[in-house]
Amino acid sequence: MTGPDMTGPDMTGPDLTGPHPGMPTYLGMPSFPVAAAAAVADSQLRRNLAHATHTIREKRAVTVAELTDWEALRAAAKAIKDHTLANLDTYLLRLEASVTKAGGHVHWAQDATEANAIVTDLVRAAGADQVVKVKSMVTQEIGLNEALAAEGISALETDLAELIVQLGHDRPSHILVPAIHRNRAEIREIFRREMPDAPADLTDDPAMLAAAARTHLRQAFLSAQVGISGANFAIADTGSLVVVESEGNGRMCLTLPRTLISVVGIEKILPSWRDLEVFLALLPRSSTAERMNPYTSTWTGITPGDGPQDFHLVLLDNGRTSALADHTGRQALRCIRCSACLNVCPVYERTGGHAYGSPYPGPIGAIISPLMRGVTSPIDASLPFASTLCGACYDVCPVAINIPEALVYLRGKVVDAKREKHFSPERTVFNVSAHVLRSPRLLGAAQRAGSLAGRVFARSGRIRRLPPPLSGWTETRDVPAPPPESFRAWWARTRGAGR
Amino acid sequence: MRIGLFVTCLTDTLYPGTGRAVVAVLERLGHQVDFPAAQSCCGQMHFNTGYRREATPMARGFTGAFSGYEAIVTPSASCASMVREYYPALATEAQDPGLARAVAQIAPRTYELSVFLADVLGVTDVGAYFPHRVTYHPSCHSLRMLRVGDAPLRLLRAVRGLDLVDLPDAESCCGFGGTFAVKNADVSAAICADKVTAVRQTGAEVLCAADNSCLMHIGGALTRQRSGVATMHLAEILACTEGAPT
């Protein structure tokens, strides 16, 4: 794979192959089935995904099984998040007061545009034209790097995988392993092409690739005036923020620059430090299958003479209150972005993240994007259907989000949004079939008609071709021919008419 | 015990042999089985595809057809899950207290076949004989919605002559997902390809499951490839005896 191939003849998505297109916005993405078809055909992507997801899946199962109180932890996490979300107004104000008291500044952003404008103004005020970034989902969500670039400010991703994605001019395809779709030969090529200080004899040896990235980032860490982060948790009682990462590069960004700006979704709040314990047990085991997280950075406002002396917290809504208002959808706001659901998902394992049209891929992305953005665009209207409803995601979710329930619920919203609007062949089929399937008499008549048709069209008991859209099935799978006699007909013939 | 057979629309229409097998097994165990002819479809396909309103009349039809039975037995973990897990929500959504009361009565008495045999009746040896190499695919809804546990495997292990082989990566989905198989045909086929590979690795003659929907899916790929591997519902294997081996 030489990049996310979104430029096939049947693709209507943004062109990602230009010289420096940057991170494109996700608007205008094709629907999931169209994007997924390209991914399914990509042999390198399929191999990388199968290997990575199975490895993490198995390790997670082992480390989770070590804890005898996993289900109790999971129930506690769910309860803490539900309580916090139900009292979000109280805790948000408490957080604002705590951060302010600790010497930080709090800004409120209703959407991506507002958040990007706030951050841009803050960077300008600091007199900087370059920022270093901690890996963060929320700044991907709002397209911060592109917004800063448009104002002449360059943002450097310092997480190794995010750096690979940034230098490769593409998009992350996994929450935790953003470059899961790349192999080391591709990474070597990206470094040689895009990293001016890469050694001339750079090989695809992982240690050498990491060393090249370290050298490249070191100068940026030492010279950066502004660091930008997200946060995994925000503690309302004290105003402390928490970032959980594996490399230590995040900690460099959080401690070295003079100014630190953290963009945080409003659902990231925990009431108190006591609550954090539960999540620091659940998150590493769920995401990287580690018993303890390697680098857990916490900070509270500013500390004179130590670390950033200017701290700004940007609290972001961007569709979260819409999700919160939804009785079934609000459970998605419990998500702690561990990506356990991605790693067990049969669909994600075959498509990777790009097809999901947002930084949030996999099962959680299939519910959270339509909840935050609505179901009007082709990609958002198709996401709730991008699941077999196998339930593996719900089983592994550390905050017990019933993703299958939310998916089925959102499918109803998609269908309802289209009702009364225009003629839909699918709706006609489902209306007619609903009449047939709820009437034993009509079902019996349909079965008799099917038996006749089966005798005409089937070969050795199988039907090998059906017209669209059912051809999607028969391209790779046979359909059994209807038998000469349905069960209902057999029963009536041999046992009488029943009651 | 007065047992109502909920055969499901798919089995009724495409796999009548499974329905006959359920009747045979239950009657062999000395139970009286009735097939209420007023039954049709549980509405899962409509519900799961977003046509929730259209599913409500089907839920009413189901509760009407099956009122008065001590046990409702079905050869589908998926349809049993629909009744047990989603009917209460459907009744609430439809603001139909009558339906909610009927569901509260009927849903807990609706059993998937293997659960009914192994856990409700407490029988694992149903007197079956099936001298073949068999592998078992635990369907997602049996595993993660209905949580039937190892009930199907306990029943299969008690079948005389049967050589049960483990299916690699058994708990992975087959990619069916109802209308998913058509709406996302490429992904569905890709998932199915891996399941078929796993089935063929076992060297089994027969792939068994507790849901004809998954068997229709995996079986459709197995016959397309002329793999020679047959698919059989659990009930059909349990119905086989030395006197009537197929």
Coordinates of N, CA, C and O in Angstrom, one line a residue, chain A residues 32-33 36-37 40 46 54 57 346-347 349-351 382 385-392 394-395 402 404-405 408-409 411-413 415-416 419-420 424 426-427 429-431 433-434 436-440 443 447 459 462-465 469-470 472-483 485-491 495 497-499, chain B residues 2 5 7 9 11-16 19-20 23 27 33-41 45-54 57-58 64-69 86 93 140-141 143-145 147 169 172-173 175-192 194-195 213 216-217 219-221 223-224 226:
Chain A
F32 N -19.6 4.3 3.6 CA -18.8 3.2 4.2 C -18.6 2.1 3.2 O -17.4 1.7 2.9
P33 N -19.6 1.5 2.6 CA -19.4 0.4 1.7 C -18.5 0.7 0.5 O -17.7 -0.2 0.1
A36 N -15.0 1.0 2.0 CA -14.5 -0.3 2.5 C -14.1 -1.2 1.4 O -13.2 -2.1 1.6
A37 N -14.8 -1.1 0.2 CA -14.5 -2.0 -0.9 C -13.0 -1.9 -1.3 O -12.3 -2.9 -1.6
V40 N -10.8 -3.5 1.4 CA -10.8 -4.9 1.4 C -9.9 -5.5 0.3 O -9.4 -6.6 0.5
R46 N -4.7 -5.5 4.6 CA -5.4 -6.6 5.2 C -4.4 -7.4 6.1 O -4.7 -7.9 7.2
H54 N -5.2 -9.1 15.8 CA -5.1 -10.4 16.5 C -4.1 -10.4 17.6 O -4.4 -11.0 18.7
R57 N -5.5 -8.2 20.4 CA -6.7 -8.9 21.0 C -6.3 -10.0 22.0 O -6.9 -10.1 23.0
P346 N -14.9 -7.7 13.6 CA -14.6 -8.4 12.3 C -14.6 -7.4 11.1 O -13.9 -7.7 10.1
V347 N -15.4 -6.3 11.2 CA -15.4 -5.4 10.1 C -14.2 -4.5 10.1 O -13.5 -4.4 9.0
E349 N -11.3 -5.2 11.2 CA -10.2 -6.0 10.9 C -10.0 -6.1 9.3 O -8.9 -6.3 8.9
R350 N -11.1 -6.0 8.6 CA -11.0 -6.1 7.1 C -10.9 -4.7 6.4 O -10.5 -4.7 5.3
T351 N -11.3 -3.7 7.1 CA -11.3 -2.4 6.4 C -10.3 -1.4 6.9 O -10.0 -0.4 6.2
S382 N -24.3 5.9 6.6 CA -23.9 4.5 6.3 C -23.2 3.9 7.5 O -23.2 2.6 7.6
F385 N -24.7 1.1 9.8 CA -24.9 -0.2 9.1 C -23.6 -1.0 8.9 O -23.6 -2.1 8.3
A386 N -22.5 -0.3 9.3 CA -21.1 -0.9 9.1 C -20.8 -1.9 10.2 O -19.7 -1.8 10.8
S387 N -21.7 -2.8 10.5 CA -21.5 -3.8 11.6 C -22.3 -5.0 11.3 O -23.5 -4.9 10.8
T388 N -21.8 -6.2 11.7 CA -22.6 -7.4 11.7 C -23.4 -7.6 12.9 O -24.1 -8.6 13.0
L389 N -23.3 -6.7 13.9 CA -24.0 -6.8 15.2 C -23.5 -8.1 15.9 O -24.3 -8.7 16.6
C390 N -22.3 -8.4 15.8 CA -21.8 -9.7 16.4 C -21.6 -9.5 17.9 O -21.6 -10.5 18.6
G391 N -21.5 -8.3 18.4 CA -21.5 -8.1 19.8 C -20.1 -8.2 20.5 O -20.0 -8.0 21.7
A392 N -19.1 -8.5 19.8 CA -17.7 -8.6 20.4 C -17.3 -7.3 21.0 O -16.6 -7.3 22.0
Y394 N -19.1 -4.9 22.5 CA -19.8 -4.7 23.8 C -19.1 -5.5 24.9 O -18.9 -5.1 26.0
D395 N -18.7 -6.8 24.5 CA -18.1 -7.7 25.5 C -16.8 -7.1 26.0 O -16.4 -7.3 27.2
N402 N -23.1 -0.4 25.2 CA -23.8 -1.4 24.4 C -23.9 -0.9 22.9 O -24.8 -0.3 22.5
P404 N -23.9 -2.6 20.0 CA -24.9 -3.1 19.1 C -26.3 -2.4 19.3 O -27.0 -2.1 18.3
E405 N -26.7 -2.2 20.5 CA -27.9 -1.5 20.8 C -28.0 -0.2 20.2 O -28.9 0.2 19.5
V408 N -28.2 -0.4 16.2 CA -29.6 -0.7 15.8 C -30.5 0.5 16.0 O -31.3 0.9 15.1
Y409 N -30.3 1.2 17.1 CA -31.1 2.4 17.3 C -30.8 3.5 16.3 O -31.7 4.1 15.8
R411 N -29.7 3.0 13.3 CA -30.2 2.6 12.0 C -31.7 3.1 11.9 O -32.1 3.5 10.8
G412 N -32.4 3.0 13.0 CA -33.8 3.5 13.0 C -33.8 5.0 12.7 O -34.7 5.4 12.0
K413 N -32.9 5.7 13.3 CA -32.8 7.2 13.0 C -32.6 7.5 11.5 O -33.1 8.4 11.0
V415 N -33.3 5.5 9.0 CA -34.5 5.1 8.2 C -35.5 6.2 8.4 O -36.2 6.7 7.5
D416 N -35.7 6.6 9.7 CA -36.8 7.6 10.0 C -36.5 8.9 9.3 O -37.4 9.6 8.9
R419 N -37.8 8.8 5.8 CA -39.3 8.5 5.6 C -40.0 9.8 5.1 O -39.6 10.9 5.4
E420 N -41.0 9.6 4.3 CA -41.8 10.7 3.7 C -41.0 11.6 2.8 O -41.6 12.5 2.2
S424 N -38.1 5.3 -2.1 CA -36.9 4.5 -1.8 C -37.2 3.1 -2.1 O -38.2 2.5 -1.5
E426 N -35.6 0.5 -1.2 CA -35.4 -0.3 0.0 C -36.6 -0.3 0.9 O -37.1 -1.3 1.4
R427 N -37.2 1.0 1.0 CA -38.3 1.1 2.0 C -39.5 0.4 1.4 O -40.3 -0.2 2.2
V429 N -39.4 -2.3 -0.4 CA -39.2 -3.8 -0.2 C -39.5 -4.1 1.3 O -40.2 -5.1 1.6
F430 N -39.1 -3.2 2.2 CA -39.3 -3.5 3.6 C -40.8 -3.4 4.0 O -41.3 -4.1 4.9
N431 N -41.5 -2.4 3.4 CA -42.9 -2.3 3.6 C -43.7 -3.5 3.2 O -44.5 -4.1 3.9
S433 N -42.4 -6.5 2.5 CA -42.0 -7.7 3.2 C -42.6 -7.7 4.6 O -43.0 -8.8 5.2
A434 N -42.8 -6.5 5.2 CA -43.4 -6.5 6.5 C -44.8 -7.0 6.5 O -45.3 -7.7 7.4
V436 N -46.0 -9.2 4.3 CA -46.0 -10.6 4.0 C -45.6 -11.4 5.3 O -46.2 -12.4 5.6
L437 N -44.6 -10.9 5.9 CA -44.0 -11.6 7.1 C -44.8 -11.6 8.3 O -44.6 -12.4 9.2
R438 N -45.8 -10.6 8.4 CA -46.6 -10.7 9.6 C -48.0 -11.4 9.3 O -48.8 -11.5 10.2
S439 N -48.1 -11.9 8.1 CA -49.4 -12.6 7.8 C -49.0 -14.1 7.4 O -48.4 -14.3 6.4
P440 N -49.4 -15.0 8.2 CA -49.2 -16.4 7.9 C -49.7 -16.8 6.5 O -49.1 -17.6 5.8
L443 N -47.4 -15.3 3.9 CA -46.1 -16.0 3.9 C -46.2 -17.3 3.3 O -45.4 -17.7 2.5
Q447 N -44.2 -18.6 0.0 CA -43.4 -19.8 0.0 C -43.8 -20.7 -1.2 O -42.9 -21.3 -1.8
R459 N -30.0 -24.7 -9.7 CA -29.3 -25.8 -10.2 C -28.8 -26.6 -9.0 O -28.1 -26.1 -8.2
R462 N -29.2 -25.2 -5.6 CA -28.6 -23.9 -5.3 C -28.9 -22.8 -6.3 O -29.0 -23.1 -7.5
I463 N -29.1 -21.6 -5.9 CA -29.2 -20.5 -6.8 C -27.9 -19.7 -6.8 O -27.4 -19.4 -5.8
R464 N -27.4 -19.5 -8.0 CA -26.0 -19.0 -8.1 C -26.0 -17.5 -8.5 O -25.0 -16.8 -8.4
R465 N -27.1 -17.0 -9.0 CA -27.2 -15.6 -9.4 C -28.5 -15.0 -9.1 O -29.5 -15.6 -9.4
P469 N -30.1 -5.7 -5.5 CA -28.9 -5.7 -4.8 C -28.5 -7.0 -4.2 O -27.4 -7.1 -3.6
L470 N -29.3 -8.1 -4.5 CA -29.0 -9.4 -3.9 C -27.8 -10.0 -4.6 O -27.2 -11.0 -4.1
G472 N -25.0 -8.8 -4.6 CA -23.9 -8.6 -3.6 C -23.7 -9.9 -2.9 O -22.5 -10.2 -2.5
W473 N -24.7 -10.6 -2.6 CA -24.6 -11.9 -1.9 C -24.1 -13.0 -2.9 O -23.1 -13.7 -2.6
T474 N -24.8 -13.1 -4.0 CA -24.5 -14.2 -4.9 C -23.2 -14.1 -5.7 O -22.8 -15.0 -6.4
E475 N -22.6 -12.9 -5.6 CA -21.2 -12.8 -6.2 C -20.3 -13.8 -5.6 O -19.4 -14.3 -6.3
T476 N -20.4 -14.1 -4.3 CA -19.5 -15.0 -3.6 C -20.1 -16.1 -2.9 O -19.4 -17.0 -2.4
R477 N -21.5 -16.1 -2.8 CA -22.2 -17.2 -2.1 C -23.4 -17.6 -2.8 O -24.1 -16.8 -3.4
D478 N -23.7 -18.9 -2.7 CA -24.9 -19.5 -3.2 C -26.1 -19.2 -2.3 O -25.8 -18.8 -1.1
V479 N -27.3 -19.3 -2.8 CA -28.5 -19.3 -2.0 C -29.2 -20.6 -2.1 O -29.3 -21.1 -3.2
P480 N -29.7 -21.2 -1.0 CA -30.4 -22.4 -1.2 C -31.7 -22.2 -1.9 O -32.4 -21.2 -1.7
A481 N -32.0 -23.1 -2.8 CA -33.3 -23.0 -3.5 C -34.4 -23.3 -2.5 O -34.3 -24.2 -1.7
P482 N -35.6 -22.6 -2.6 CA -36.7 -22.9 -1.8 C -37.1 -24.4 -2.0 O -37.1 -24.9 -3.1
P483 N -37.4 -25.1 -0.9 CA -37.7 -26.5 -1.0 C -39.1 -26.7 -1.6 O -39.9 -25.7 -1.6
E485 N -41.6 -28.0 -0.3 CA -42.7 -27.9 0.7 C -42.1 -27.2 1.9 O -41.1 -27.6 2.4
S486 N -42.7 -26.1 2.3 CA -42.3 -25.4 3.5 C -42.6 -26.2 4.7 O -43.4 -27.2 4.7
F487 N -42.0 -25.8 5.9 CA -42.4 -26.5 7.1 C -43.9 -26.4 7.4 O -44.5 -27.4 7.8
R488 N -44.4 -25.2 7.2 CA -45.8 -25.0 7.5 C -46.7 -25.9 6.7 O -47.7 -26.4 7.2
A489 N -46.3 -26.0 5.4 CA -47.1 -26.9 4.5 C -47.0 -28.3 4.9 O -48.0 -29.1 4.9
W490 N -45.8 -28.8 5.3 CA -45.6 -30.1 5.8 C -46.5 -30.4 7.0 O -47.1 -31.5 7.1
W491 N -46.4 -29.5 8.0 CA -47.2 -29.6 9.2 C -48.7 -29.8 8.9 O -49.4 -30.7 9.4
R495 N -50.0 -33.1 10.0 CA -50.5 -33.0 11.4 C -51.8 -32.3 11.6 O -52.2 -31.9 12.7
A497 N -54.3 -28.8 10.7 CA -54.1 -27.4 10.5 C -53.6 -26.6 11.7 O -53.5 -25.4 11.7
G498 N -53.3 -27.3 12.8 CA -52.8 -26.6 14.0 C -53.9 -25.8 14.6 O -55.1 -26.2 14.4
R499 N -53.6 -24.9 15.5 CA -54.7 -24.2 16.1 C -55.0 -22.9 15.4 O -54.2 -22.4 14.6
Chain B
R2 N -46.4 -28.4 27.6 CA -47.0 -28.0 26.3 C -46.0 -27.0 25.6 O -45.8 -25.9 26.0
L5 N -43.7 -24.7 19.1 CA -42.6 -24.6 18.2 C -42.6 -23.3 17.4 O -43.5 -23.0 16.7
V7 N -40.8 -21.9 14.6 CA -39.9 -22.4 13.6 C -39.0 -21.4 13.0 O -38.0 -21.7 12.5
C9 N -39.2 -17.7 10.3 CA -39.6 -17.6 8.9 C -38.6 -18.2 8.0 O -38.9 -18.8 7.0
T11 N -36.3 -20.7 8.6 CA -36.4 -22.2 8.6 C -37.6 -22.7 8.0 O -37.6 -23.7 7.2
D12 N -38.7 -22.1 8.3 CA -40.0 -22.5 7.7 C -39.9 -22.5 6.2 O -40.3 -23.4 5.5
T13 N -39.3 -21.4 5.6 CA -39.3 -21.3 4.2 C -38.2 -22.0 3.5 O -38.4 -22.6 2.4
L14 N -37.0 -22.0 4.0 CA -35.8 -22.6 3.3 C -35.3 -23.9 3.9 O -34.6 -24.6 3.2
Y15 N -35.5 -24.1 5.2 CA -34.9 -25.3 5.9 C -36.0 -26.1 6.6 O -35.9 -26.3 7.9
P16 N -37.1 -26.5 5.9 CA -38.1 -27.2 6.7 C -37.6 -28.5 7.4 O -38.2 -28.9 8.4
G19 N -37.0 -27.8 11.0 CA -38.2 -27.8 11.8 C -38.7 -29.2 12.1 O -39.1 -29.6 13.2
R20 N -38.7 -30.1 11.1 CA -39.1 -31.5 11.3 C -38.2 -32.2 12.3 O -38.6 -33.0 13.1
V23 N -39.1 -31.2 15.9 CA -40.3 -32.0 16.3 C -39.9 -33.4 16.6 O -40.3 -34.0 17.7
E27 N -40.3 -35.0 20.4 CA -41.2 -36.1 20.5 C -40.5 -37.3 21.0 O -41.1 -38.1 21.8
V33 N -45.5 -31.5 20.9 CA -45.1 -30.3 20.2 C -46.3 -29.8 19.4 O -46.9 -30.6 18.7
D34 N -46.5 -28.5 19.5 CA -47.6 -27.9 18.7 C -47.0 -26.9 17.8 O -46.0 -26.2 18.2
F35 N -47.5 -26.7 16.6 CA -47.0 -25.6 15.7 C -48.2 -24.7 15.5 O -49.1 -24.9 14.7
P36 N -48.2 -23.6 16.3 CA -49.3 -22.6 16.1 C -49.2 -22.0 14.7 O -48.2 -21.3 14.4
A37 N -50.2 -22.2 13.9 CA -50.1 -21.8 12.5 C -50.2 -20.2 12.4 O -49.9 -19.7 11.3
A38 N -50.6 -19.5 13.4 CA -50.7 -18.1 13.4 C -49.3 -17.4 13.4 O -49.2 -16.2 13.2
Q39 N -48.3 -18.2 13.6 CA -46.9 -17.5 13.7 C -46.4 -17.2 12.3 O -46.8 -17.8 11.3
S40 N -45.5 -16.2 12.3 CA -44.9 -15.9 11.0 C -43.4 -15.5 11.3 O -42.6 -16.4 11.3
C41 N -43.1 -14.2 11.5 CA -41.7 -13.8 11.6 C -41.6 -12.9 12.8 O -42.5 -12.2 13.2
M45 N -35.3 -8.9 11.2 CA -34.6 -8.2 10.0 C -35.1 -6.8 9.9 O -34.3 -5.9 9.6
H46 N -36.4 -6.5 10.1 CA -36.9 -5.2 10.0 C -36.3 -4.3 11.1 O -35.8 -3.2 10.9
F47 N -36.3 -4.8 12.4 CA -35.8 -4.1 13.5 C -34.4 -3.8 13.4 O -33.9 -2.6 13.5
N48 N -33.6 -4.7 13.0 CA -32.1 -4.5 12.9 C -31.7 -3.7 11.7 O -30.6 -3.2 11.6
T49 N -32.6 -3.5 10.7 CA -32.3 -2.7 9.6 C -32.8 -1.3 9.7 O -32.6 -0.4 8.9
G50 N -33.4 -1.0 10.9 CA -33.9 0.4 11.1 C -35.4 0.5 11.0 O -35.9 1.6 11.2
Y51 N -36.1 -0.5 10.5 CA -37.5 -0.4 10.3 C -38.3 -0.9 11.6 O -38.9 -1.9 11.6
R52 N -38.0 -0.1 12.6 CA -38.5 -0.5 13.9 C -40.1 -0.5 14.0 O -40.7 -1.4 14.6
R53 N -40.7 0.5 13.4 CA -42.1 0.6 13.4 C -42.8 -0.7 12.7 O -43.8 -1.1 13.1
E54 N -42.1 -1.1 11.6 CA -42.7 -2.2 10.9 C -42.5 -3.5 11.7 O -43.3 -4.5 11.5
P57 N -45.8 -4.7 14.6 CA -46.9 -5.6 14.3 C -46.5 -7.1 14.4 O -47.3 -7.9 14.7
M58 N -45.2 -7.3 14.0 CA -44.7 -8.7 14.0 C -44.6 -9.2 15.4 O -44.9 -10.4 15.7
G64 N -49.4 -13.0 20.1 CA -50.7 -13.6 19.9 C -50.6 -15.1 19.6 O -51.4 -15.9 20.2
A65 N -49.7 -15.5 18.7 CA -49.6 -16.9 18.3 C -49.2 -17.8 19.5 O -49.5 -18.9 19.5
F66 N -48.3 -17.2 20.4 CA -47.7 -18.1 21.4 C -48.2 -17.9 22.8 O -47.6 -18.5 23.7
S67 N -49.3 -17.2 23.0 CA -49.8 -17.1 24.3 C -50.4 -18.4 24.8 O -50.9 -19.2 24.0
G68 N -50.1 -18.8 26.0 CA -50.7 -20.0 26.6 C -49.7 -21.2 26.5 O -50.1 -22.3 27.1
Y69 N -48.6 -21.1 25.9 CA -47.6 -22.2 25.9 C -46.7 -22.1 27.2 O -46.3 -21.0 27.5
Y86 N -34.9 -7.8 22.7 CA -35.4 -6.5 22.1 C -36.9 -6.3 22.1 O -37.4 -5.2 21.9
E93 N -41.3 1.3 23.2 CA -41.2 2.4 22.1 C -42.5 2.6 21.5 O -42.9 3.7 21.1
C140 N -22.9 -15.7 16.7 CA -22.6 -14.5 17.6 C -23.8 -14.3 18.6 O -23.6 -14.0 19.7
H141 N -25.0 -14.4 18.0 CA -26.2 -14.2 18.9 C -26.3 -15.3 20.0 O -26.8 -15.0 21.1
L143 N -23.8 -16.8 21.3 CA -22.6 -16.6 22.2 C -22.8 -15.4 23.0 O -22.6 -15.4 24.2
R144 N -23.0 -14.3 22.4 CA -22.9 -13.0 23.1 C -24.2 -12.3 23.4 O -24.2 -11.3 24.2
M145 N -25.3 -12.7 22.8 CA -26.6 -12.1 23.2 C -27.4 -13.1 24.1 O -27.8 -12.7 25.2
R147 N -26.2 -16.0 25.2 CA -25.2 -16.6 26.1 C -25.6 -18.1 26.4 O -25.8 -18.4 27.6
D169 N -10.4 -20.2 15.8 CA -11.0 -18.8 15.9 C -12.5 -18.9 15.9 O -13.2 -18.1 15.2
S172 N -15.2 -16.0 16.3 CA -15.3 -14.8 15.3 C -16.5 -15.0 14.5 O -17.0 -16.0 14.1
C173 N -17.1 -13.8 14.2 CA -18.3 -13.7 13.4 C -18.1 -14.3 12.0 O -16.9 -14.3 11.5
G175 N -19.7 -13.0 9.4 CA -19.8 -11.9 8.4 C -21.2 -11.8 7.9 O -21.5 -11.0 7.0
F176 N -22.2 -12.6 8.4 CA -23.5 -12.6 7.9 C -24.2 -11.2 8.2 O -24.4 -10.3 7.4
G177 N -24.6 -11.1 9.5 CA -25.2 -9.8 9.9 C -26.4 -9.4 9.3 O -26.7 -8.2 9.1
G178 N -27.3 -10.3 8.8 CA -28.6 -10.0 8.2 C -28.3 -9.2 6.9 O -27.6 -9.6 6.0
T179 N -29.0 -8.0 6.9 CA -28.9 -7.2 5.6 C -27.4 -6.7 5.4 O -27.1 -6.2 4.4
F180 N -26.6 -6.8 6.5 CA -25.2 -6.4 6.3 C -24.6 -7.1 5.1 O -23.7 -6.6 4.4
A181 N -24.9 -8.4 5.0 CA -24.3 -9.3 3.9 C -24.6 -8.7 2.5 O -23.8 -9.0 1.6
V182 N -25.7 -7.9 2.4 CA -26.0 -7.3 1.1 C -25.5 -5.8 1.1 O -24.9 -5.4 0.1
K183 N -25.8 -5.1 2.2 CA -25.4 -3.7 2.2 C -23.9 -3.5 2.2 O -23.4 -2.5 1.7
N184 N -23.2 -4.4 2.8 CA -21.7 -4.3 2.9 C -21.1 -5.6 2.4 O -20.4 -6.3 3.0
A185 N -21.5 -6.0 1.1 CA -21.2 -7.3 0.6 C -19.7 -7.6 0.5 O -19.3 -8.7 0.8
D186 N -18.9 -6.6 0.2 CA -17.5 -6.8 0.1 C -16.9 -7.2 1.5 O -16.1 -8.2 1.6
V187 N -17.2 -6.5 2.5 CA -16.7 -6.8 3.8 C -17.2 -8.1 4.3 O -16.5 -8.9 4.9
S188 N -18.5 -8.3 4.1 CA -19.1 -9.6 4.5 C -18.5 -10.8 3.9 O -18.1 -11.7 4.6
A189 N -18.2 -10.7 2.6 CA -17.5 -11.8 1.9 C -16.1 -12.0 2.4 O -15.6 -13.1 2.5
A190 N -15.4 -10.9 2.7 CA -14.1 -11.0 3.3 C -14.0 -11.7 4.6 O -13.2 -12.5 4.9
I191 N -15.0 -11.4 5.5 CA -15.1 -12.0 6.8 C -15.4 -13.5 6.6 O -14.8 -14.4 7.2
C192 N -16.4 -13.8 5.7 CA -16.8 -15.2 5.4 C -15.6 -16.0 4.9 O -15.5 -17.2 5.2
D194 N -12.5 -15.9 5.6 CA -11.7 -16.4 6.7 C -12.4 -17.5 7.5 O -11.8 -18.5 8.0
K195 N -13.7 -17.4 7.7 CA -14.5 -18.5 8.4 C -14.4 -19.8 7.6 O -14.2 -20.8 8.2
S213 N -29.4 -19.1 9.7 CA -29.0 -17.9 9.0 C -27.5 -17.9 8.8 O -27.0 -17.7 7.7
M216 N -26.6 -20.6 6.4 CA -26.9 -20.3 5.0 C -25.8 -19.4 4.4 O -25.4 -19.6 3.2
H217 N -25.2 -18.6 5.3 CA -24.1 -17.7 4.8 C -22.8 -18.5 4.6 O -22.3 -18.5 3.5
G219 N -22.5 -21.7 4.5 CA -22.8 -22.8 3.5 C -22.8 -22.3 2.1 O -22.4 -23.1 1.2
G220 N -23.3 -21.1 1.9 CA -23.4 -20.5 0.6 C -22.0 -20.4 -0.1 O -21.8 -20.6 -1.3
A221 N -21.0 -20.1 0.8 CA -19.6 -20.0 0.3 C -19.0 -21.4 0.1 O -18.3 -21.6 -0.8
T223 N -20.5 -24.2 -0.7 CA -21.0 -24.9 -1.9 C -20.5 -24.1 -3.1 O -20.2 -24.8 -4.1
R224 N -20.4 -22.8 -3.0 CA -19.8 -22.1 -4.2 C -18.4 -22.6 -4.5 O -18.0 -22.7 -5.7
R226 N -17.4 -25.5 -4.0 CA -17.5 -27.0 -4.2 C -16.6 -27.7 -3.1 O -15.8 -28.6 -3.4

